[in-house]
Amino acid sequence: MALKLIIKLKATKEFHTQTHPYNVLLSNTHQNRQMTTSKRVQDRSKKKRVHDLEIVTEKWKIFSKIHHLMEVIKSEPEHVISIRFLEQHRHQISLPKPHKLSDFLRKSPKLFELYKDGKGVLWVGMTQEAEELIEEEEREIEAHSDKVAEYVTRILMMSVDKRLRVDKIAHFRRDFGLPWNFRSNWVHKYPNLFRLVKYEADDGGEDQEFLELVDWKNEWAVTELERRVGEISGDELHLQKKSPGKLSLAFPMKFPPNFKKMFRFSGTLEHFQQREYLSPYADARGLVAGSQEFDKRAVAVMHELLSFTLEKRLVTDHLTHFRRELVMPQKLMRLLLKHFGIFYVSERGKRFHVYLNEAYAGSELIEKCPLVLWKEKVMNLIGYRGKKKKAASFDEFSDIEDKDLFKNDSEDEILGMNLEQESAMDGLQENVLVDDAEMDIEELSSAYKDA
């Protein structure tokens, strides 16, 4: 009797779980959410994947971990820090437990030195070569200072209120080549261009610091695309004298090799390229969100921002912080994916990256400033076990460097990131990244038809 009652109750519970209207709605909502989420970036960009730029993203992920730790050690008075205190930066370099930070550092013996003191406490410092590189970086940042001051000023000129929060600009620090202590020193270095102002928080919280434009420079209110066209036509002086207004310049586009057939399709691309748009430096407050002119100006703003960066690349969530200030659409990612001839979105790892397609030839940046060349020197000294494992698929490739760098090995297994890394990367490029699907020409046409 008791057994029958248990079976009956169980069946009743299953029935209500499956047929109750709320549960059906919840189930459908969950399924729809899963479908929507899966198509937001990964599925939509899968057919547009550029393997060369995925390799650039992977290299960036490795470098950013090492560079962060070098900056932390550099900030210490004696340029040494105990592993115990360095542990608090585990999250910043995405080092999951139970991987040891000491094992991660031992992977780059040309950059880091580990030793124990008399009490058995483990400390880490930088090698002589790493110290010299840090000094070189400081010199290059100082030499680059005037140029980045121009770029920051031009971003302020593009903003609606001609001011931006300092903590938002901080997101772009490494991408623009700002010094690590720019909040305390660098912001006061160019009083003729911008000034630091503080505003009391309305909610009684912490006061907010803003960088505010001091002097509008008409010669700087010219987009990088206009400058390039002006250099070709010899009309640079005229561009610098005119006020920002409507533009009708075509954006350089670059598609994967298997997309060459698209030029035989309809003239939707030409229609988009010929459409007028408002300069990023002109007042955009009158534009209607979602309109064709609004979206094309947003493309121009993103093109300009990426042109300012050292590697013509940004983390996409950094861009979203400036949607209101730079008058850009709420669904910024959708616009980036839509115009994949101009931009490339890499979704490798936890953070998405957007690239300016025209700036790259394969996986190589076409124009490299001294700070990019400095980064390449550091990359050549980072320990990387690229030859130890050959990924079976592209999805496995996204986590290779994390697994290899965190794994504990003997000293003779530690590989430098010089010729061996390059050959390993070449092997990955040839053997792993060859499963791209055929591009959908119809998808391109529909993307630009209403762009």
Short mmCIF file of C-alpha atoms in Angstrom, two decimals:
data_model
loop_
_atom_site.label_atom_id
_atom_site.label_comp_id
_atom_site.label_asym_id
_atom_site.label_seq_id
_atom_site.Cartn_x
_atom_site.Cartn_y
_atom_site.Cartn_z
CA MET A 1 0.00 0.00 0.00
CA ALA A 2 2.75 2.40 0.97
CA LEU A 3 4.70 1.54 -2.19
CA LYS A 4 1.67 2.26 -4.39
CA LEU A 5 1.17 5.63 -2.65
CA ILE A 6 4.81 6.61 -3.26
CA ILE A 7 4.54 5.67 -6.95
CA LYS A 8 1.29 7.63 -7.28
CA LEU A 9 2.74 10.75 -5.61
CA LYS A 10 5.84 10.55 -7.79
CA ALA A 11 3.77 10.28 -10.95
CA THR A 12 1.56 13.20 -9.86
CA LYS A 13 4.64 15.33 -9.16
CA GLU A 14 6.11 14.55 -12.57
CA PHE A 15 2.79 15.33 -14.24
CA HIS A 16 2.49 18.74 -12.60
CA THR A 17 6.13 19.51 -13.32
CA GLN A 18 5.65 18.81 -17.01
CA THR A 19 2.14 20.22 -17.59
CA HIS A 20 1.68 23.11 -15.21
CA PRO A 21 1.34 26.28 -17.38
CA TYR A 22 3.98 28.16 -15.37
CA ASN A 23 6.45 25.31 -15.74
CA VAL A 24 5.78 25.04 -19.47
CA LEU A 25 6.30 28.80 -19.84
CA LEU A 26 9.47 28.63 -17.75
CA SER A 27 10.78 25.74 -19.82
CA ASN A 28 10.04 27.52 -23.10
CA THR A 29 11.61 30.74 -21.82
CA HIS A 30 14.71 28.84 -20.76
CA GLN A 31 14.97 27.17 -24.15
CA ASN A 32 14.46 30.48 -25.94
CA ARG A 33 17.08 32.13 -23.74
CA GLN A 34 19.53 29.37 -24.56
CA MET A 35 18.83 29.75 -28.27
CA THR A 36 19.17 33.54 -28.10
CA THR A 37 22.38 33.41 -26.11
CA SER A 38 23.99 30.88 -28.42
CA LYS A 39 23.36 33.08 -31.43
CA ARG A 40 24.55 36.37 -30.00
CA VAL A 41 28.23 36.20 -30.83
CA GLN A 42 29.72 32.72 -31.16
CA ASP A 43 27.20 31.33 -33.65
CA ARG A 44 26.87 34.58 -35.58
CA SER A 45 30.62 35.04 -35.94
CA LYS A 46 31.53 31.38 -36.51
CA LYS A 47 31.27 31.66 -40.29
CA LYS A 48 33.29 34.88 -40.30
CA ARG A 49 36.21 33.58 -38.25
CA VAL A 50 39.63 34.89 -39.26
CA HIS A 51 42.19 32.42 -37.99
CA ASP A 52 45.14 34.80 -38.23
CA LEU A 53 43.47 37.24 -35.84
CA GLU A 54 42.48 34.43 -33.49
CA ILE A 55 46.21 33.69 -33.15
CA VAL A 56 46.80 37.38 -32.34
CA THR A 57 44.17 37.12 -29.60
CA GLU A 58 45.83 34.06 -28.09
CA LYS A 59 49.21 35.78 -28.03
CA TRP A 60 47.63 38.81 -26.38
CA LYS A 61 46.15 36.61 -23.65
CA ILE A 62 49.61 35.25 -22.83
CA PHE A 63 51.31 38.64 -22.90
CA SER A 64 48.68 40.38 -20.77
CA LYS A 65 49.21 37.92 -17.90
CA ILE A 66 52.97 38.41 -17.92
CA HIS A 67 52.81 42.17 -18.40
CA HIS A 68 50.43 42.58 -15.47
CA LEU A 69 52.79 40.71 -13.15
CA MET A 70 55.78 42.71 -14.41
CA GLU A 71 53.92 45.94 -13.59
CA VAL A 72 53.05 44.67 -10.11
CA ILE A 73 56.68 43.77 -9.38
CA LYS A 74 57.85 47.09 -10.86
CA SER A 75 55.59 48.99 -8.44
CA GLU A 76 57.38 47.44 -5.45
CA PRO A 77 60.22 49.58 -3.93
CA GLU A 78 62.88 46.88 -4.41
CA HIS A 79 61.20 45.30 -7.46
CA VAL A 80 60.62 42.07 -5.50
CA ILE A 81 57.47 40.67 -3.94
CA SER A 82 56.59 37.55 -2.00
CA ILE A 83 54.49 34.95 -3.76
CA ARG A 84 52.00 35.17 -0.89
CA PHE A 85 51.29 38.85 -1.62
CA LEU A 86 51.36 38.29 -5.37
CA GLU A 87 48.57 35.73 -4.93
CA GLN A 88 46.04 38.55 -4.68
CA HIS A 89 46.56 39.15 -8.41
CA ARG A 90 45.51 35.61 -9.31
CA HIS A 91 42.13 36.83 -10.53
CA GLN A 92 43.60 39.56 -12.76
CA ILE A 93 45.63 37.01 -14.72
CA SER A 94 42.82 34.41 -14.72
CA LEU A 95 44.87 31.78 -12.91
CA PRO A 96 42.43 29.21 -11.53
CA LYS A 97 43.18 27.06 -8.50
CA PRO A 98 44.81 24.62 -7.86
CA HIS A 99 47.44 25.90 -10.33
CA LYS A 100 50.40 27.44 -8.52
CA LEU A 101 51.48 30.97 -9.26
CA SER A 102 55.09 29.93 -8.70
CA ASP A 103 54.79 27.30 -11.46
CA PHE A 104 53.37 29.94 -13.79
CA LEU A 105 56.33 32.26 -13.12
CA ARG A 106 58.89 29.48 -13.54
CA LYS A 107 57.68 29.09 -17.12
CA SER A 108 59.48 32.34 -17.99
CA PRO A 109 62.95 32.04 -16.42
CA LYS A 110 64.29 34.78 -18.71
CA LEU A 111 61.90 37.26 -17.09
CA PHE A 112 61.38 36.12 -13.48
CA GLU A 113 63.67 34.88 -10.72
CA LEU A 114 62.34 32.98 -7.70
CA TYR A 115 64.20 32.40 -4.44
CA LYS A 116 63.54 31.61 -0.75
CA ASP A 117 64.73 33.75 2.13
CA GLY A 118 66.12 32.48 5.45
CA LYS A 119 62.60 31.85 6.77
CA GLY A 120 61.61 29.80 3.76
CA VAL A 121 59.37 32.52 2.27
CA LEU A 122 59.24 32.38 -1.55
CA TRP A 123 59.94 35.67 -3.35
CA VAL A 124 59.95 36.69 -6.99
CA GLY A 125 61.82 39.43 -8.81
CA MET A 126 62.72 40.23 -12.39
CA THR A 127 65.87 39.21 -14.23
CA GLN A 128 68.38 41.80 -15.39
CA GLU A 129 67.02 41.48 -18.92
CA ALA A 130 63.46 42.07 -17.70
CA GLU A 131 64.58 45.10 -15.68
CA GLU A 132 66.18 46.56 -18.79
CA LEU A 133 62.99 45.93 -20.74
CA ILE A 134 60.94 47.75 -18.10
CA GLU A 135 63.26 50.75 -18.37
CA GLU A 136 62.93 50.62 -22.16
CA GLU A 137 59.15 50.56 -21.88
CA GLU A 138 59.21 53.66 -19.66
CA ARG A 139 61.33 55.48 -22.24
CA GLU A 140 59.01 54.49 -25.09
CA ILE A 141 55.92 55.52 -23.13
CA GLU A 142 57.51 58.89 -22.43
CA ALA A 143 58.36 59.31 -26.12
CA HIS A 144 54.78 58.36 -27.03
CA SER A 145 53.25 60.72 -24.46
CA ASP A 146 52.52 63.67 -26.75
CA LYS A 147 50.83 61.48 -29.32
CA VAL A 148 48.60 59.73 -26.80
CA ALA A 149 47.74 63.16 -25.33
CA GLU A 150 46.49 64.10 -28.79
CA TYR A 151 44.40 60.93 -28.99
CA VAL A 152 42.87 61.44 -25.54
CA THR A 153 42.06 65.04 -26.48
CA ARG A 154 40.39 63.88 -29.67
CA ILE A 155 38.26 61.39 -27.73
CA LEU A 156 37.19 64.25 -25.46
CA MET A 157 36.34 66.24 -28.59
CA MET A 158 34.15 63.37 -29.82
CA SER A 159 32.28 63.09 -26.52
CA VAL A 160 28.92 64.81 -26.02
CA ASP A 161 29.87 66.83 -22.94
CA LYS A 162 33.58 67.16 -23.85
CA ARG A 163 34.56 65.27 -20.72
CA LEU A 164 35.03 61.64 -19.69
CA ARG A 165 35.39 59.86 -16.38
CA VAL A 166 39.01 59.08 -15.57
CA ASP A 167 38.22 55.53 -14.47
CA LYS A 168 36.74 54.87 -17.91
CA ILE A 169 39.83 56.18 -19.67
CA ALA A 170 41.83 53.87 -17.42
CA HIS A 171 40.35 50.90 -19.29
CA PHE A 172 42.26 52.06 -22.38
CA ARG A 173 45.57 52.60 -20.58
CA ARG A 174 47.51 49.66 -22.05
CA ASP A 175 45.80 49.92 -25.44
CA PHE A 176 46.83 53.57 -25.83
CA GLY A 177 50.23 53.37 -24.16
CA LEU A 178 49.46 55.51 -21.11
CA PRO A 179 51.86 55.25 -18.14
CA TRP A 180 50.77 53.03 -15.24
CA ASN A 181 50.54 56.05 -12.90
CA PHE A 182 48.73 58.28 -15.37
CA ARG A 183 45.97 59.18 -12.88
CA SER A 184 48.37 60.88 -10.48
CA ASN A 185 50.91 62.45 -12.85
CA TRP A 186 50.16 62.25 -16.55
CA VAL A 187 46.69 63.88 -16.38
CA HIS A 188 48.35 67.09 -15.14
CA LYS A 189 51.06 67.12 -17.79
CA TYR A 190 49.01 68.81 -20.56
CA PRO A 191 47.02 71.65 -18.94
CA ASN A 192 46.67 73.34 -22.35
CA LEU A 193 44.67 70.33 -23.62
CA PHE A 194 42.64 68.98 -20.71
CA ARG A 195 42.18 69.32 -16.96
CA LEU A 196 41.20 67.07 -14.09
CA VAL A 197 37.92 68.07 -12.39
CA LYS A 198 36.05 66.50 -9.50
CA TYR A 199 32.28 66.33 -9.11
CA GLU A 200 30.47 65.42 -5.93
CA ALA A 201 28.39 62.28 -6.20
CA ASP A 202 24.64 62.94 -5.98
CA ASP A 203 24.07 59.82 -3.92
CA GLY A 204 26.63 60.76 -1.28
CA GLY A 205 29.16 58.25 -2.57
CA GLU A 206 32.72 58.88 -3.73
CA ASP A 207 33.45 61.99 -5.75
CA GLN A 208 33.97 61.31 -9.44
CA GLU A 209 37.01 62.50 -11.38
CA PHE A 210 36.63 63.64 -14.97
CA LEU A 211 39.07 64.65 -17.66
CA GLU A 212 37.64 67.74 -19.31
CA LEU A 213 38.55 69.36 -22.62
CA VAL A 214 40.31 72.75 -22.32
CA ASP A 215 40.98 73.70 -25.92
CA TRP A 216 39.20 72.59 -29.09
CA LYS A 217 41.67 72.08 -31.93
CA ASN A 218 40.10 72.19 -35.35
CA GLU A 219 43.13 70.53 -36.95
CA TRP A 220 42.52 67.50 -34.70
CA ALA A 221 38.83 67.26 -35.58
CA VAL A 222 39.80 65.31 -38.69
CA THR A 223 39.33 61.55 -38.74
CA GLU A 224 42.20 59.19 -39.51
CA LEU A 225 40.31 58.14 -42.64
CA GLU A 226 40.09 61.77 -43.81
CA ARG A 227 43.80 62.23 -43.15
CA ARG A 228 44.63 59.20 -45.25
CA VAL A 229 42.48 60.43 -48.14
CA GLY A 230 43.97 63.92 -47.74
CA GLU A 231 47.51 62.54 -47.93
CA ILE A 232 46.68 60.75 -51.17
CA SER A 233 44.94 63.77 -52.73
CA GLY A 234 47.34 66.36 -51.30
CA ASP A 235 44.45 68.23 -49.67
CA GLU A 236 45.54 67.94 -46.01
CA LEU A 237 45.62 71.69 -45.32
CA HIS A 238 42.01 72.15 -46.46
CA LEU A 239 40.87 69.33 -44.18
CA GLN A 240 42.47 70.94 -41.13
CA LYS A 241 40.74 74.28 -41.73
CA LYS A 242 37.17 73.07 -42.20
CA SER A 243 34.75 72.38 -39.36
CA PRO A 244 33.54 68.79 -38.85
CA GLY A 245 30.32 68.00 -40.64
CA LYS A 246 28.98 65.44 -43.11
CA LEU A 247 31.33 62.85 -44.60
CA SER A 248 30.88 60.42 -47.47
CA LEU A 249 34.12 58.43 -47.30
CA ALA A 250 34.18 54.69 -47.93
CA PHE A 251 35.59 52.52 -45.14
CA PRO A 252 38.38 50.11 -46.11
CA MET A 253 37.04 46.56 -46.07
CA LYS A 254 38.77 43.22 -45.85
CA PHE A 255 37.04 39.84 -45.97
CA PRO A 256 38.31 36.28 -45.55
CA PRO A 257 39.61 34.67 -48.79
CA ASN A 258 36.53 32.47 -49.17
CA PHE A 259 34.34 35.55 -49.42
CA LYS A 260 35.63 36.84 -52.77
CA LYS A 261 32.41 35.82 -54.51
CA MET A 262 30.44 38.43 -52.62
CA PHE A 263 31.46 41.19 -55.04
CA ARG A 264 29.23 39.55 -57.66
CA PHE A 265 26.25 39.98 -55.37
CA SER A 266 23.97 43.03 -55.30
CA GLY A 267 25.21 46.58 -54.74
CA THR A 268 24.30 46.67 -51.06
CA LEU A 269 27.90 47.27 -50.03
CA GLU A 270 28.25 50.17 -52.45
CA HIS A 271 25.01 51.65 -51.11
CA PHE A 272 26.34 51.54 -47.56
CA GLN A 273 29.74 52.96 -48.53
CA GLN A 274 28.26 55.88 -50.49
CA ARG A 275 25.83 56.94 -47.77
CA GLU A 276 26.67 60.21 -46.01
CA TYR A 277 27.31 60.23 -42.27
CA LEU A 278 28.12 62.71 -39.56
CA SER A 279 31.75 63.12 -38.54
CA PRO A 280 32.61 61.63 -35.12
CA TYR A 281 33.73 65.14 -34.12
CA ALA A 282 30.44 66.83 -35.02
CA ASP A 283 27.56 67.27 -32.56
CA ALA A 284 25.53 64.07 -32.76
CA ARG A 285 22.83 64.81 -30.19
CA GLY A 286 20.22 65.35 -32.91
CA LEU A 287 20.63 61.89 -34.45
CA VAL A 288 17.85 59.35 -34.00
CA ALA A 289 19.01 56.08 -32.48
CA GLY A 290 18.59 53.20 -34.90
CA SER A 291 18.57 55.39 -38.01
CA GLN A 292 20.94 54.67 -40.89
CA GLU A 293 22.91 57.86 -40.25
CA PHE A 294 23.17 57.08 -36.53
CA ASP A 295 24.56 53.60 -37.17
CA LYS A 296 27.04 54.69 -39.84
CA ARG A 297 28.38 57.45 -37.60
CA ALA A 298 28.80 54.82 -34.84
CA VAL A 299 30.89 52.77 -37.26
CA ALA A 300 33.00 55.88 -37.89
CA VAL A 301 33.47 56.45 -34.14
CA MET A 302 34.61 52.87 -33.57
CA HIS A 303 36.91 53.07 -36.58
CA GLU A 304 38.47 56.24 -35.14
CA LEU A 305 38.91 54.77 -31.64
CA LEU A 306 40.58 51.64 -32.97
CA SER A 307 42.87 53.78 -35.13
CA PHE A 308 44.17 55.45 -31.96
CA THR A 309 45.20 52.20 -30.27
CA LEU A 310 48.68 50.70 -30.42
CA GLU A 311 47.53 47.43 -31.97
CA LYS A 312 44.29 48.57 -33.61
CA ARG A 313 42.48 46.28 -31.19
CA LEU A 314 40.28 46.75 -28.13
CA VAL A 315 38.40 44.62 -25.64
CA THR A 316 34.76 45.11 -26.60
CA ASP A 317 33.42 45.69 -23.09
CA HIS A 318 35.75 48.70 -22.85
CA LEU A 319 33.98 50.19 -25.85
CA THR A 320 30.56 49.73 -24.28
CA HIS A 321 31.53 52.01 -21.38
CA PHE A 322 31.44 54.96 -23.81
CA ARG A 323 28.07 54.35 -25.46
CA ARG A 324 26.38 57.40 -23.95
CA GLU A 325 29.38 59.76 -24.10
CA LEU A 326 30.17 58.97 -27.75
CA VAL A 327 26.53 58.51 -28.88
CA MET A 328 26.79 54.88 -29.90
CA PRO A 329 24.02 52.24 -30.07
CA GLN A 330 22.96 50.20 -27.08
CA LYS A 331 23.52 46.95 -28.98
CA LEU A 332 27.08 47.75 -29.99
CA MET A 333 28.14 44.13 -30.46
CA ARG A 334 25.42 43.64 -33.06
CA LEU A 335 26.79 46.56 -35.07
CA LEU A 336 30.36 45.23 -34.86
CA LEU A 337 29.27 41.80 -36.09
CA LYS A 338 27.12 43.34 -38.80
CA HIS A 339 30.05 45.24 -40.33
CA PHE A 340 32.52 42.38 -40.31
CA GLY A 341 34.23 43.71 -43.43
CA ILE A 342 35.47 46.67 -41.36
CA PHE A 343 35.82 45.04 -37.93
CA TYR A 344 36.62 41.57 -36.71
CA VAL A 345 35.27 40.27 -33.40
CA SER A 346 37.17 37.47 -31.71
CA GLU A 347 35.23 35.61 -29.02
CA ARG A 348 38.13 33.52 -27.71
CA GLY A 349 38.13 33.27 -23.93
CA LYS A 350 36.04 35.28 -21.49
CA ARG A 351 36.49 38.66 -23.17
CA PHE A 352 35.69 39.58 -26.75
CA HIS A 353 38.15 41.58 -28.84
CA VAL A 354 37.45 43.80 -31.83
CA TYR A 355 40.08 44.42 -34.53
CA LEU A 356 40.37 46.92 -37.33
CA ASN A 357 40.68 44.61 -40.33
CA GLU A 358 42.59 47.01 -42.56
CA ALA A 359 45.43 47.26 -40.00
CA TYR A 360 46.47 43.60 -40.34
CA ALA A 361 48.13 41.49 -43.00
CA GLY A 362 47.46 37.98 -41.81
CA SER A 363 48.43 37.87 -38.14
CA GLU A 364 50.90 40.76 -38.48
CA LEU A 365 50.15 44.38 -37.68
CA ILE A 366 51.08 46.38 -40.77
CA GLU A 367 52.38 49.48 -38.96
CA LYS A 368 54.16 48.80 -35.66
CA CYS A 369 54.97 51.63 -33.29
CA PRO A 370 57.96 51.30 -30.90
CA LEU A 371 55.70 50.11 -28.04
CA VAL A 372 54.42 47.24 -30.18
CA LEU A 373 57.99 46.29 -31.08
CA TRP A 374 58.79 46.38 -27.35
CA LYS A 375 55.94 43.99 -26.67
CA GLU A 376 57.34 41.57 -29.24
CA LYS A 377 60.67 41.58 -27.39
CA VAL A 378 58.89 40.53 -24.20
CA MET A 379 56.94 37.86 -26.07
CA ASN A 380 60.22 36.34 -27.24
CA LEU A 381 61.22 35.76 -23.61
CA ILE A 382 57.96 34.27 -22.36
CA GLY A 383 58.04 30.53 -21.69
CA TYR A 384 55.62 28.73 -24.00
CA ARG A 385 55.23 24.98 -24.55
CA GLY A 386 53.59 25.27 -27.93
CA LYS A 387 55.27 22.15 -29.34
CA LYS A 388 54.27 19.92 -26.46
CA LYS A 389 50.69 19.64 -27.59
CA LYS A 390 48.98 19.76 -30.94
CA ALA A 391 45.34 20.72 -30.66
CA ALA A 392 42.82 18.47 -32.36
CA SER A 393 40.41 21.31 -33.01
CA PHE A 394 40.27 25.07 -32.98
CA ASP A 395 38.20 25.10 -29.80
CA GLU A 396 41.00 23.33 -27.94
CA PHE A 397 43.45 25.99 -29.13
CA SER A 398 41.78 28.72 -27.09
CA ASP A 399 43.06 27.30 -23.81
CA ILE A 400 46.44 25.90 -24.86
CA GLU A 401 48.52 28.61 -23.32
CA ASP A 402 46.72 28.44 -19.99
CA LYS A 403 47.13 24.69 -19.62
CA ASP A 404 50.75 24.74 -20.74
CA LEU A 405 51.89 27.73 -18.73
CA PHE A 406 50.31 26.53 -15.49
CA LYS A 407 51.54 22.98 -15.72
CA ASN A 408 54.51 22.07 -13.51
CA ASP A 409 57.47 20.72 -15.48
CA SER A 410 61.16 20.13 -15.01
CA GLU A 411 63.62 22.82 -16.06
CA ASP A 412 64.62 21.09 -19.29
CA GLU A 413 60.99 21.17 -20.46
CA ILE A 414 60.70 24.95 -20.16
CA LEU A 415 60.77 26.44 -23.65
CA GLY A 416 61.55 30.03 -24.56
CA MET A 417 59.17 31.93 -26.80
CA ASN A 418 61.63 32.44 -29.64
CA LEU A 419 62.04 30.36 -32.81
CA GLU A 420 60.38 27.36 -31.19
CA GLN A 421 57.27 29.33 -30.36
CA GLU A 422 57.09 30.79 -33.82
CA SER A 423 57.33 27.37 -35.43
CA ALA A 424 54.71 26.06 -33.02
CA MET A 425 52.40 28.92 -33.92
CA ASP A 426 53.02 28.30 -37.61
CA GLY A 427 52.12 24.66 -37.09
CA LEU A 428 48.91 25.61 -35.37
CA GLN A 429 48.10 28.00 -38.14
CA GLU A 430 48.56 25.36 -40.82
CA ASN A 431 47.26 22.23 -39.11
CA VAL A 432 44.65 23.37 -36.62
CA LEU A 433 42.95 26.36 -38.14
CA VAL A 434 41.70 24.90 -41.38
CA ASP A 435 38.11 23.95 -40.59
CA ASP A 436 36.40 27.23 -41.47
CA ALA A 437 32.95 26.97 -42.98
CA GLU A 438 32.03 28.53 -46.32
CA MET A 439 30.95 32.13 -45.89
CA ASP A 440 27.29 32.96 -46.41
CA ILE A 441 26.97 35.60 -49.14
CA GLU A 442 23.25 36.04 -48.50
CA GLU A 443 24.05 36.90 -44.88
CA LEU A 444 26.38 39.70 -45.97
CA SER A 445 23.79 41.14 -48.31
CA SER A 446 21.06 41.21 -45.67
CA ALA A 447 23.47 42.76 -43.18
CA TYR A 448 24.25 45.74 -45.39
CA LYS A 449 20.87 46.12 -47.06
CA ASP A 450 19.46 48.00 -44.08
CA ALA A 451 22.78 49.18 -42.62
#
